[in-house]
XYZ file of C-alpha atoms in Angstrom:
346
model
C -22.397 168.027 286.438
C -21.355 164.389 286.039
C -21.898 164.419 282.274
C -18.282 163.732 281.328
C -18.063 160.816 283.765
C -21.110 159.238 282.135
C -19.560 159.717 278.691
C -16.255 158.187 279.799
C -17.968 155.188 281.380
C -20.122 154.750 278.292
C -17.043 154.721 276.018
C -15.051 152.345 278.246
C -17.973 149.959 278.395
C -18.331 150.072 274.615
C -14.649 149.277 274.065
C -14.713 146.481 276.646
C -17.776 144.797 275.209
C -16.973 145.505 271.516
C -20.690 145.582 270.837
C -23.346 147.983 269.633
C -24.086 150.692 272.231
C -27.242 150.335 274.264
C -29.891 152.557 272.564
C -31.563 153.316 275.893
C -28.260 154.475 277.433
C -27.504 156.580 274.364
C -30.936 158.251 274.397
C -30.590 158.937 278.126
C -27.217 160.508 277.484
C -28.591 162.743 274.696
C -31.508 163.763 276.918
C -29.079 164.811 279.665
C -27.203 167.036 277.183
C -30.438 168.649 276.015
C -31.479 169.260 279.621
C -28.213 171.029 280.383
C -28.500 173.147 277.214
C -32.077 174.067 278.040
C -31.228 174.985 281.624
C -28.208 177.074 280.622
C -29.183 178.696 277.333
C -32.971 179.041 277.175
C -33.172 181.814 279.825
C -30.111 183.507 278.318
C -31.634 183.503 274.841
C -34.975 184.845 276.028
C -33.385 187.787 277.856
C -31.257 188.625 274.788
C -34.444 188.607 272.672
C -36.072 191.017 275.147
C -33.081 193.360 274.765
C -33.345 193.168 270.972
C -37.072 193.968 271.111
C -36.370 196.947 273.356
C -33.908 198.224 270.757
C -36.395 197.828 267.923
C -39.617 198.932 269.631
C -38.145 201.752 271.793
C -40.937 201.775 274.416
C -41.417 205.187 276.005
C -38.984 206.682 273.486
C -36.070 204.731 274.973
C -32.805 205.047 273.027
C -30.743 201.842 273.023
C -27.259 203.505 273.162
C -28.186 205.641 276.180
C -29.902 202.715 277.892
C -26.862 200.474 277.322
C -24.553 203.106 278.798
C -26.706 203.489 281.909
C -27.020 199.729 282.413
C -23.275 199.211 281.952
C -22.508 201.879 284.551
C -24.872 200.246 287.047
C -23.244 196.874 286.405
C -19.714 198.262 286.771
C -20.306 200.300 289.922
C -23.039 198.390 291.778
C -24.178 194.988 290.535
C -20.913 193.308 289.552
C -18.969 194.326 292.703
C -21.865 192.918 294.734
C -21.686 189.676 292.749
C -17.945 189.421 293.420
C -18.506 189.839 297.164
C -21.327 187.308 297.144
C -19.411 184.600 295.275
C -15.794 184.985 296.421
C -16.260 185.648 300.160
C -17.463 182.127 301.144
C -15.361 179.969 298.770
C -12.404 177.850 299.820
C -9.252 179.427 298.385
C -6.767 177.177 296.587
C -4.379 176.985 293.642
C -7.382 177.768 291.425
C -6.477 181.430 291.920
C -3.281 180.753 289.949
C -4.289 178.195 287.332
C -7.547 179.804 286.208
C -5.989 183.190 285.279
C -2.931 181.496 283.749
C -5.035 179.354 281.407
C -7.358 182.270 280.678
C -4.420 184.538 279.800
C -3.168 181.835 277.433
C -6.545 181.925 275.689
C -6.574 185.731 275.459
C -3.096 185.929 273.920
C -3.895 183.018 271.599
C -7.100 184.694 270.404
C -5.572 188.110 269.777
C -2.585 186.519 268.063
C -4.772 184.392 265.806
C -6.892 187.457 265.037
C -3.821 189.418 263.941
C -2.421 186.499 261.927
C -5.672 185.811 260.074
C -7.036 189.308 259.474
C -3.877 191.311 258.794
C -2.896 189.252 255.726
C -5.598 190.506 253.337
C -7.156 187.066 253.031
C -10.523 188.734 253.628
C -10.021 191.778 251.421
C -8.489 195.186 252.170
C -9.236 195.563 255.867
C -8.276 198.781 257.627
C -6.126 198.769 260.765
C -9.107 199.757 262.969
C -10.986 196.748 261.577
C -8.053 194.400 262.245
C -7.793 195.787 265.768
C -11.420 195.144 266.693
C -11.304 191.622 265.256
C -8.243 190.918 267.423
C -10.207 192.070 270.478
C -13.224 190.015 269.399
C -11.110 186.856 269.122
C -9.367 187.315 272.460
C -11.768 188.473 275.159
C -14.638 186.318 276.433
C -18.016 187.235 277.904
C -17.293 185.399 281.147
C -20.007 187.015 283.261
C -23.365 187.519 281.565
C -23.130 184.261 279.587
C -20.337 182.430 281.392
C -21.816 182.412 284.879
C -25.241 180.938 284.050
C -23.676 178.276 281.813
C -21.131 177.309 284.474
C -23.882 177.112 287.072
C -25.986 174.845 284.868
C -23.142 172.520 283.845
C -21.013 172.267 287.000
C -23.273 173.597 289.772
C -23.695 176.999 291.419
C -20.372 176.824 293.271
C -18.571 176.695 289.911
C -19.530 180.325 289.335
C -16.315 181.190 291.198
C -14.330 180.145 288.113
C -16.099 182.860 286.145
C -15.235 185.472 288.776
C -11.575 184.367 288.871
C -11.452 184.421 285.074
C -12.883 187.910 284.762
C -11.260 189.720 287.694
C -7.807 188.097 287.567
C -7.346 187.783 283.793
C -9.948 189.313 281.472
C -10.236 192.719 283.180
C -6.471 193.348 283.679
C -5.580 192.149 280.178
C -8.360 194.234 278.636
C -6.745 197.350 280.139
C -3.206 196.259 279.204
C -3.290 194.218 276.000
C -6.547 195.860 274.897
C -5.106 199.346 275.284
C -2.007 198.285 273.345
C -4.213 197.034 270.486
C -6.164 200.303 270.592
C -3.006 202.429 270.469
C -1.420 200.317 267.738
C -4.423 199.862 265.434
C -6.737 202.766 266.340
C -7.632 205.243 263.626
C -7.827 208.117 266.100
C -5.518 207.048 268.886
C -5.244 209.479 271.755
C -2.136 211.517 272.215
C 0.415 210.737 274.932
C -1.078 213.300 277.294
C -4.523 211.716 277.044
C -3.555 208.055 277.067
C -5.069 206.238 280.029
C -2.683 204.983 282.675
C -3.037 201.234 282.923
C -2.353 201.014 286.656
C -4.578 203.998 287.399
C -7.365 202.500 285.299
C -7.168 199.155 287.106
C -7.179 200.839 290.502
C -10.360 202.706 289.611
C -12.284 199.547 288.624
C -14.840 198.765 291.389
C -14.812 194.976 290.757
C -11.064 194.922 291.523
C -11.670 196.552 294.902
C -14.591 194.227 295.558
C -12.364 191.231 294.822
C -9.662 192.511 297.206
C -12.290 193.080 299.901
C -13.777 189.616 299.361
C -10.333 188.012 299.656
C -9.719 189.917 302.892
C -13.026 188.785 304.350
C -12.368 185.231 303.210
C -8.880 185.040 304.703
C -9.908 186.591 308.026
C -13.063 184.519 308.327
C -15.278 187.591 308.698
C -18.798 187.158 307.326
C -20.918 189.839 305.716
C -23.757 189.304 308.153
C -27.247 188.141 307.318
C -28.663 191.506 306.272
C -25.661 192.691 304.257
C -25.175 189.255 302.752
C -28.767 189.125 301.538
C -28.545 192.625 300.058
C -25.281 191.772 298.274
C -26.842 188.583 296.932
C -29.873 190.415 295.531
C -27.741 193.105 293.888
C -25.316 190.544 292.492
C -28.020 188.550 290.752
C -28.970 191.668 288.763
C -25.598 191.520 286.949
C -26.428 188.732 284.538
C -29.849 189.851 283.236
C -28.650 193.454 282.882
C -25.640 192.468 280.780
C -27.734 190.100 278.676
C -30.134 192.957 277.933
C -27.227 195.066 276.643
C -26.168 192.204 274.375
C -29.661 192.108 272.868
C -29.678 195.901 272.494
C -26.480 195.641 270.401
C -27.880 193.224 267.808
C -28.111 194.616 264.259
C -28.966 191.770 261.914
C -28.685 193.846 258.714
C -25.089 194.907 259.346
C -24.114 191.389 260.424
C -25.253 190.165 257.006
C -22.997 192.685 255.233
C -19.868 191.455 257.062
C -20.964 187.852 257.453
C -17.718 186.214 256.243
C -15.612 188.260 258.641
C -17.735 187.646 261.713
C -18.163 183.925 260.994
C -14.379 183.565 260.715
C -14.063 185.465 264.002
C -16.582 183.115 265.591
C -14.658 180.024 264.459
C -11.446 181.359 265.980
C -13.106 182.535 269.198
C -15.507 179.671 269.824
C -13.444 176.680 268.649
C -9.693 177.271 268.338
C -9.146 179.404 271.454
C -10.988 177.112 273.916
C -9.336 174.130 272.243
C -5.897 175.544 273.049
C -6.941 176.310 276.637
C -8.368 172.831 277.154
C -5.379 170.982 275.685
C -2.918 173.048 277.719
C -4.955 172.637 280.903
C -5.369 168.913 280.423
C -1.637 168.488 279.798
C -0.819 170.401 282.999
C -3.635 169.374 285.374
C -5.522 166.477 283.800
C -9.274 166.313 283.005
C -10.444 168.259 286.067
C -13.449 170.483 286.673
C -11.134 173.503 286.775
C -9.846 172.754 283.276
C -13.330 172.126 281.913
C -14.798 175.279 283.469
C -11.903 177.473 282.314
C -12.095 176.103 278.771
C -15.864 176.600 278.779
C -15.318 180.225 279.786
C -12.827 180.586 276.912
C -15.548 179.232 274.590
C -17.851 182.154 275.431
C -18.592 184.856 272.818
C -16.924 188.269 272.776
C -17.391 190.496 275.813
C -19.228 193.818 275.665
C -16.344 195.515 277.508
C -14.243 195.541 274.317
C -16.526 198.298 272.996
C -15.046 200.648 275.620
C -11.569 200.183 274.114
C -12.898 200.460 270.573
C -14.710 203.744 271.120
C -11.864 205.285 273.104
C -9.163 204.603 270.519
C -11.017 205.042 267.238
C -11.416 201.406 266.211
C -14.307 200.163 264.057
C -16.998 199.886 266.749
C -19.736 198.957 264.287
C -17.761 195.924 263.102
C -16.995 194.996 266.715
C -20.693 195.123 267.607
C -21.435 192.870 264.636
C -18.735 190.411 265.737
C -20.075 190.509 269.287
C -23.613 189.767 268.118
C -22.482 187.072 265.672
C -20.341 185.213 268.221
C -23.237 185.400 270.681
C -25.635 183.868 268.156
C -23.082 181.226 267.077
C -22.474 180.323 270.709
C -25.953 178.830 270.955
C -24.844 176.276 268.344
C -21.332 175.613 269.691
C -22.139 175.417 273.414
C -23.538 171.893 273.132
C -20.292 170.655 271.548
C -18.188 171.935 274.447
C -20.613 170.700 277.086
C -20.333 167.279 275.469
C -16.532 167.231 275.244
C -15.333 168.966 278.401
C -14.856 167.223 281.758
């Protein structure tokens, strides 16, 4: 949690003394980075591998698409709302509720804009509009829950998980059903007619995590607790969110197709994992300074593409297979880029 402070002190001391850095201090510093990476990413990687093995081995005749759909429904209607109640109800409310979604929205618009600019200009060959659309979604929307929460907890402490909730509920989810729907309507190969187009407001109102967030804010502001029994049950259900979503990520991995579109998905990963969080961090630092809020929000922006974009892709006739490849590729690339951001962010 104090990694950046140690780096800053180490650099100031080096400049002041104008001498060769202490090898022992440097090795200690590297060991602390490796410890954070191991704590944050090793469990994540193992669960993703389990999901991939389930997809390949199909124990009991299990079909990965049907299993993913069932798990996603459980997460949406049970596990994630419980996690929201568990995390948001006891926190101290502050201006974080404004700055976190503002910086996150900046990252989403930056990512989708960069995706359109880079992939609509035929630099990568004759891409179809459904392909451009899914790459825009892949560049803009982060996996702030299944990967973001465990990484935030490892780097900044368990209380920092609230930044992930704020990011997802106040920015990622609303923008996915506003900007994401616009991308689907504009670039989809089989866009729905006007009579069948989803209402944005109606869609948001029907999302259980939104209602859970409103309820948690009400409990927080009134000082009403969940009670020991309810609180424990909510905690247990909430902790199921992360492993379930990580399993669905592993179930989506298709290494053969990723190889066939490798240039496209690597370019998507560079935009999503480097440029977008860089913009968020620079803007946040200019506005608020090198604070934990800025570091946590930028780290969330540095997460790979979220699984929820597949809902938009399938509903509006985008190239879901390419989106799944981009999702898997950014997830795999994240294990290489996470250490860079943990090193650089406050």
